[in-house]
């Protein structure tokens, strides 16, 4: 149980284009979803937290107009990187909590590797 | 401020035991997590401690001392597949995870 999927697994795009990444909880309803970014040899950096049906809460320094997050249902959240540039190339990982775990364990998706040319 | 410290890299021998330490400072505390992350993959959950003491789960054990803001992950009977990064994360009063930079564990035959 508690499986989170991400799509696509990897994407290569041209500078200036937009890329959408989907995060789905497959066998549970995710009350909260998190989006992280991870650069090589660095730890996870939380970008934003989203609850179903409400606006995402962005971390300091993360541009909300560049990284659009939509949490339309209890099983789906999307991250759209708008007007992507090479510096946006990174490993993007989503996670979700079900609200049923006694300690709010986060279940992670497999990640999406974005390369912007 | 909130901070997590753990060693950047450790090396150990196959079959041996290794202890990865983590110290934390957070605004409030709702538990300490350890995750394993293989290169190019997402983290996978290993353990959670919220009370002082040792939690054992097979070859892996995790210890917590709340008064010292300290935790460690103990890996026994090391296998080559244990080569990975180990992430320490503390949950603050807002139930937000504060992540360490990770400890890269290298296992040698």
Tab-separated table of C-alpha atoms in Angstrom:
chain	number	residue	atom	x	y	z
A	1	UNK	CA	0.000	0.000	0.000
A	2	UNK	CA	0.853	3.745	-0.039
A	3	UNK	CA	2.219	3.925	-3.570
A	4	UNK	CA	2.949	7.239	-5.241
A	5	UNK	CA	3.634	7.508	-8.955
A	6	UNK	CA	5.121	10.312	-11.015
A	7	UNK	CA	4.938	10.966	-14.705
A	8	UNK	CA	7.062	11.400	-16.684
A	9	UNK	CA	10.140	9.716	-15.229
A	10	UNK	CA	12.395	11.959	-17.255
A	11	UNK	CA	11.900	14.796	-19.701
A	12	UNK	CA	14.136	16.825	-21.952
A	13	UNK	CA	12.834	20.148	-23.205
A	14	UNK	CA	14.003	23.307	-24.910
A	15	UNK	CA	14.601	26.495	-23.001
A	16	UNK	CA	11.458	28.623	-22.791
A	17	UNK	CA	8.971	25.767	-22.941
A	18	UNK	CA	6.723	24.579	-20.110
A	19	UNK	CA	6.774	21.132	-18.570
A	20	UNK	CA	4.058	19.473	-16.517
A	21	UNK	CA	4.832	16.758	-13.969
A	22	UNK	CA	2.068	14.631	-12.468
A	23	UNK	CA	2.068	13.058	-9.036
A	24	UNK	CA	-0.549	10.469	-8.150
A	25	UNK	CA	-1.335	8.525	-5.003
A	26	UNK	CA	-2.421	5.150	-6.336
A	27	UNK	CA	-3.968	3.387	-3.379
A	28	UNK	CA	-4.749	6.098	-0.850
A	29	UNK	CA	-6.181	9.575	-0.659
A	30	UNK	CA	-3.446	12.142	-0.183
A	31	UNK	CA	-4.505	14.914	2.137
A	32	UNK	CA	-1.246	16.734	1.549
A	33	UNK	CA	1.292	16.555	-1.244
A	34	UNK	CA	4.791	17.966	-1.250
A	35	UNK	CA	7.058	18.954	-4.111
A	36	UNK	CA	10.811	18.749	-3.706
A	37	UNK	CA	13.759	19.577	-5.901
A	38	UNK	CA	17.118	17.899	-5.568
A	39	UNK	CA	20.326	18.977	-7.252
A	40	UNK	CA	23.197	16.496	-7.651
A	41	UNK	CA	24.876	15.534	-4.377
A	42	UNK	CA	22.524	17.764	-2.397
A	43	UNK	CA	19.630	17.022	-0.113
A	44	UNK	CA	15.957	17.458	-0.815
A	45	UNK	CA	14.743	21.026	-0.984
A	46	UNK	CA	11.052	21.531	-0.270
A	47	UNK	CA	9.483	23.748	-2.900
A	48	UNK	CA	5.840	23.783	-1.861
A	49	UNK	CA	3.128	22.056	0.110
A	50	UNK	CA	-0.328	21.595	-1.309
A	51	UNK	CA	-3.640	20.488	0.107
A	52	UNK	CA	-6.466	19.321	-2.097
A	53	UNK	CA	-8.689	22.162	-3.245
A	54	UNK	CA	-6.575	24.974	-1.844
A	55	UNK	CA	-3.645	27.043	-3.021
A	56	UNK	CA	-0.175	25.675	-2.500
A	57	UNK	CA	2.111	27.119	0.150
A	58	UNK	CA	5.472	27.944	-1.387
A	59	UNK	CA	8.792	28.000	0.434
A	60	UNK	CA	10.808	31.165	0.561
A	61	UNK	CA	12.687	31.782	-2.659
A	62	UNK	CA	10.452	29.594	-4.822
A	63	UNK	CA	8.645	31.576	-7.510
A	64	UNK	CA	4.970	30.647	-7.475
A	65	UNK	CA	4.414	32.047	-10.972
A	66	UNK	CA	7.186	29.879	-12.357
A	67	UNK	CA	6.336	26.677	-10.534
A	68	UNK	CA	2.574	26.269	-10.800
A	69	UNK	CA	1.046	23.675	-8.526
A	70	UNK	CA	-2.467	22.319	-8.881
A	71	UNK	CA	-3.866	19.837	-6.393
A	72	UNK	CA	-7.180	19.166	-8.097
A	73	UNK	CA	-8.141	15.958	-6.332
A	74	UNK	CA	-7.156	13.791	-3.400
A	75	UNK	CA	-5.073	11.602	-5.686
A	76	UNK	CA	-3.474	14.031	-8.129
A	77	UNK	CA	-1.172	17.016	-7.924
A	78	UNK	CA	0.644	18.608	-10.840
A	79	UNK	CA	3.730	20.794	-10.992
A	80	UNK	CA	4.196	22.914	-14.102
A	81	UNK	CA	7.592	24.461	-14.688
A	82	UNK	CA	6.809	27.462	-16.875
A	83	UNK	CA	9.331	28.977	-19.283
A	84	UNK	CA	11.955	26.467	-18.209
A	85	UNK	CA	15.623	27.403	-18.332
A	86	UNK	CA	18.770	25.271	-17.997
A	87	UNK	CA	19.100	26.221	-14.315
A	88	UNK	CA	15.748	24.517	-13.704
A	89	UNK	CA	17.308	21.181	-14.670
A	90	UNK	CA	16.981	19.021	-11.580
A	91	UNK	CA	15.401	15.954	-10.017
A	92	UNK	CA	11.835	16.764	-8.972
A	93	UNK	CA	10.249	14.495	-6.393
A	94	UNK	CA	6.745	14.529	-4.971
A	95	UNK	CA	5.556	12.955	-1.768
A	96	UNK	CA	2.204	12.508	-0.120
A	97	UNK	CA	0.725	11.911	3.288
A	98	UNK	CA	-2.528	10.106	3.857
A	99	UNK	CA	-3.440	11.554	7.195
A	100	UNK	CA	-3.912	8.007	8.456
A	101	UNK	CA	-0.358	7.381	9.567
A	102	UNK	CA	0.195	8.142	13.216
A	103	UNK	CA	3.350	10.044	12.380
A	104	UNK	CA	2.565	11.724	9.046
A	105	UNK	CA	4.950	9.553	7.086
A	106	UNK	CA	5.632	10.878	3.622
A	107	UNK	CA	5.468	8.422	0.745
A	108	UNK	CA	7.673	9.418	-2.140
A	109	UNK	CA	7.166	9.135	-5.857
A	110	UNK	CA	10.021	7.815	-8.003
A	111	UNK	CA	11.017	11.305	-9.150
A	112	UNK	CA	11.184	13.120	-12.482
A	113	UNK	CA	14.502	14.108	-13.978
A	114	UNK	CA	14.150	17.337	-15.938
A	115	UNK	CA	16.828	18.463	-18.381
A	116	UNK	CA	16.402	21.845	-20.032
A	117	UNK	CA	18.579	22.420	-23.074
B	1	UNK	CA	17.065	28.558	13.064
B	2	UNK	CA	16.361	24.978	12.144
B	3	UNK	CA	19.284	22.770	11.282
B	4	UNK	CA	20.204	19.147	10.683
B	5	UNK	CA	23.812	17.942	10.736
B	6	UNK	CA	25.078	14.606	9.521
B	7	UNK	CA	28.408	13.500	8.058
B	8	UNK	CA	28.818	13.964	4.320
B	9	UNK	CA	30.346	10.594	3.582
B	10	UNK	CA	31.285	7.365	5.350
B	11	UNK	CA	33.040	4.203	4.222
B	12	UNK	CA	32.565	0.735	5.670
B	13	UNK	CA	33.372	-2.860	4.837
B	14	UNK	CA	30.913	-5.503	3.706
B	15	UNK	CA	29.715	-7.542	6.693
B	16	UNK	CA	30.668	-4.872	9.217
B	17	UNK	CA	28.572	-2.448	11.296
B	18	UNK	CA	28.275	1.296	10.693
B	19	UNK	CA	26.636	4.069	12.709
B	20	UNK	CA	25.467	7.262	11.012
B	21	UNK	CA	24.924	10.148	13.410
B	22	UNK	CA	22.522	13.050	13.098
B	23	UNK	CA	22.019	16.096	15.291
B	24	UNK	CA	19.055	18.394	14.933
B	25	UNK	CA	17.701	21.743	16.029
B	26	UNK	CA	14.074	22.439	15.228
B	27	UNK	CA	11.205	24.644	16.333
B	28	UNK	CA	9.277	22.014	18.209
B	29	UNK	CA	9.725	18.336	17.522
B	30	UNK	CA	7.374	15.683	16.220
B	31	UNK	CA	9.778	12.895	15.425
B	32	UNK	CA	12.909	11.929	13.533
B	33	UNK	CA	12.911	10.033	10.238
B	34	UNK	CA	15.612	8.138	8.413
B	35	UNK	CA	15.325	7.568	4.671
B	36	UNK	CA	17.528	5.653	2.260
B	37	UNK	CA	18.141	7.058	-1.198
B	38	UNK	CA	19.961	5.220	-3.965
B	39	UNK	CA	21.504	7.352	-6.692
B	40	UNK	CA	18.908	8.614	-9.140
B	41	UNK	CA	16.004	7.294	-7.110
B	42	UNK	CA	13.540	8.760	-4.636
B	43	UNK	CA	13.977	8.258	-0.886
B	44	UNK	CA	12.469	5.234	0.811
B	45	UNK	CA	11.369	5.200	4.431
B	46	UNK	CA	13.559	3.353	6.921
B	47	UNK	CA	12.530	4.395	10.410
B	48	UNK	CA	10.723	6.840	12.662
B	49	UNK	CA	11.526	7.709	16.293
B	50	UNK	CA	9.600	10.067	18.502
B	51	UNK	CA	10.389	8.608	21.930
B	52	UNK	CA	13.851	8.189	23.403
B	53	UNK	CA	15.466	4.854	22.812
B	54	UNK	CA	16.341	2.301	20.223
B	55	UNK	CA	14.014	0.958	17.536
B	56	UNK	CA	15.222	-2.209	15.860
B	57	UNK	CA	14.041	-3.366	12.466
B	58	UNK	CA	16.023	-6.263	11.061
B	59	UNK	CA	19.555	-5.197	10.164
B	60	UNK	CA	18.702	-1.546	10.730
B	61	UNK	CA	18.210	0.179	14.093
B	62	UNK	CA	17.565	3.806	14.908
B	63	UNK	CA	18.185	5.621	18.181
B	64	UNK	CA	16.868	8.905	19.505
B	65	UNK	CA	17.788	11.178	22.396
B	66	UNK	CA	15.417	14.133	22.502
B	67	UNK	CA	17.284	15.893	25.285
B	68	UNK	CA	20.474	15.852	23.222
B	69	UNK	CA	18.841	16.509	19.844
B	70	UNK	CA	20.627	13.427	18.579
B	71	UNK	CA	19.839	10.343	16.555
B	72	UNK	CA	21.783	7.595	14.885
B	73	UNK	CA	21.087	4.924	12.317
B	74	UNK	CA	22.885	1.630	12.884
B	75	UNK	CA	23.367	-0.756	9.994
B	76	UNK	CA	24.557	-4.293	10.757
B	77	UNK	CA	25.880	-7.056	8.498
B	78	UNK	CA	26.477	-4.552	5.741
B	79	UNK	CA	25.736	-5.632	2.200
B	80	UNK	CA	26.902	-4.032	-1.033
B	81	UNK	CA	23.319	-2.997	-1.766
B	82	UNK	CA	23.414	-0.797	1.339
B	83	UNK	CA	25.611	1.635	-0.581
B	84	UNK	CA	23.351	4.690	-0.744
B	85	UNK	CA	22.726	8.068	0.802
B	86	UNK	CA	21.006	8.105	4.181
B	87	UNK	CA	18.873	11.123	4.918
B	88	UNK	CA	18.005	12.292	8.406
B	89	UNK	CA	14.875	14.459	8.706
B	90	UNK	CA	13.290	16.011	11.789
B	91	UNK	CA	9.637	16.989	11.899
B	92	UNK	CA	9.008	20.377	13.471
B	93	UNK	CA	5.991	21.710	15.337
B	94	UNK	CA	4.202	22.403	12.029
B	95	UNK	CA	4.707	18.777	10.982
B	96	UNK	CA	7.137	19.936	8.319
B	97	UNK	CA	10.220	17.831	7.615
B	98	UNK	CA	13.583	19.538	7.967
B	99	UNK	CA	16.068	17.551	5.891
B	100	UNK	CA	19.735	16.913	6.414
B	101	UNK	CA	22.076	16.933	3.420
B	102	UNK	CA	22.439	13.175	3.582
B	103	UNK	CA	25.320	10.830	4.339
B	104	UNK	CA	26.755	8.945	1.404
B	105	UNK	CA	27.665	5.453	2.580
B	106	UNK	CA	30.261	3.574	0.544
B	107	UNK	CA	30.551	-0.160	1.152
B	108	UNK	CA	33.788	-1.862	0.178
B	109	UNK	CA	34.181	-5.619	-0.319
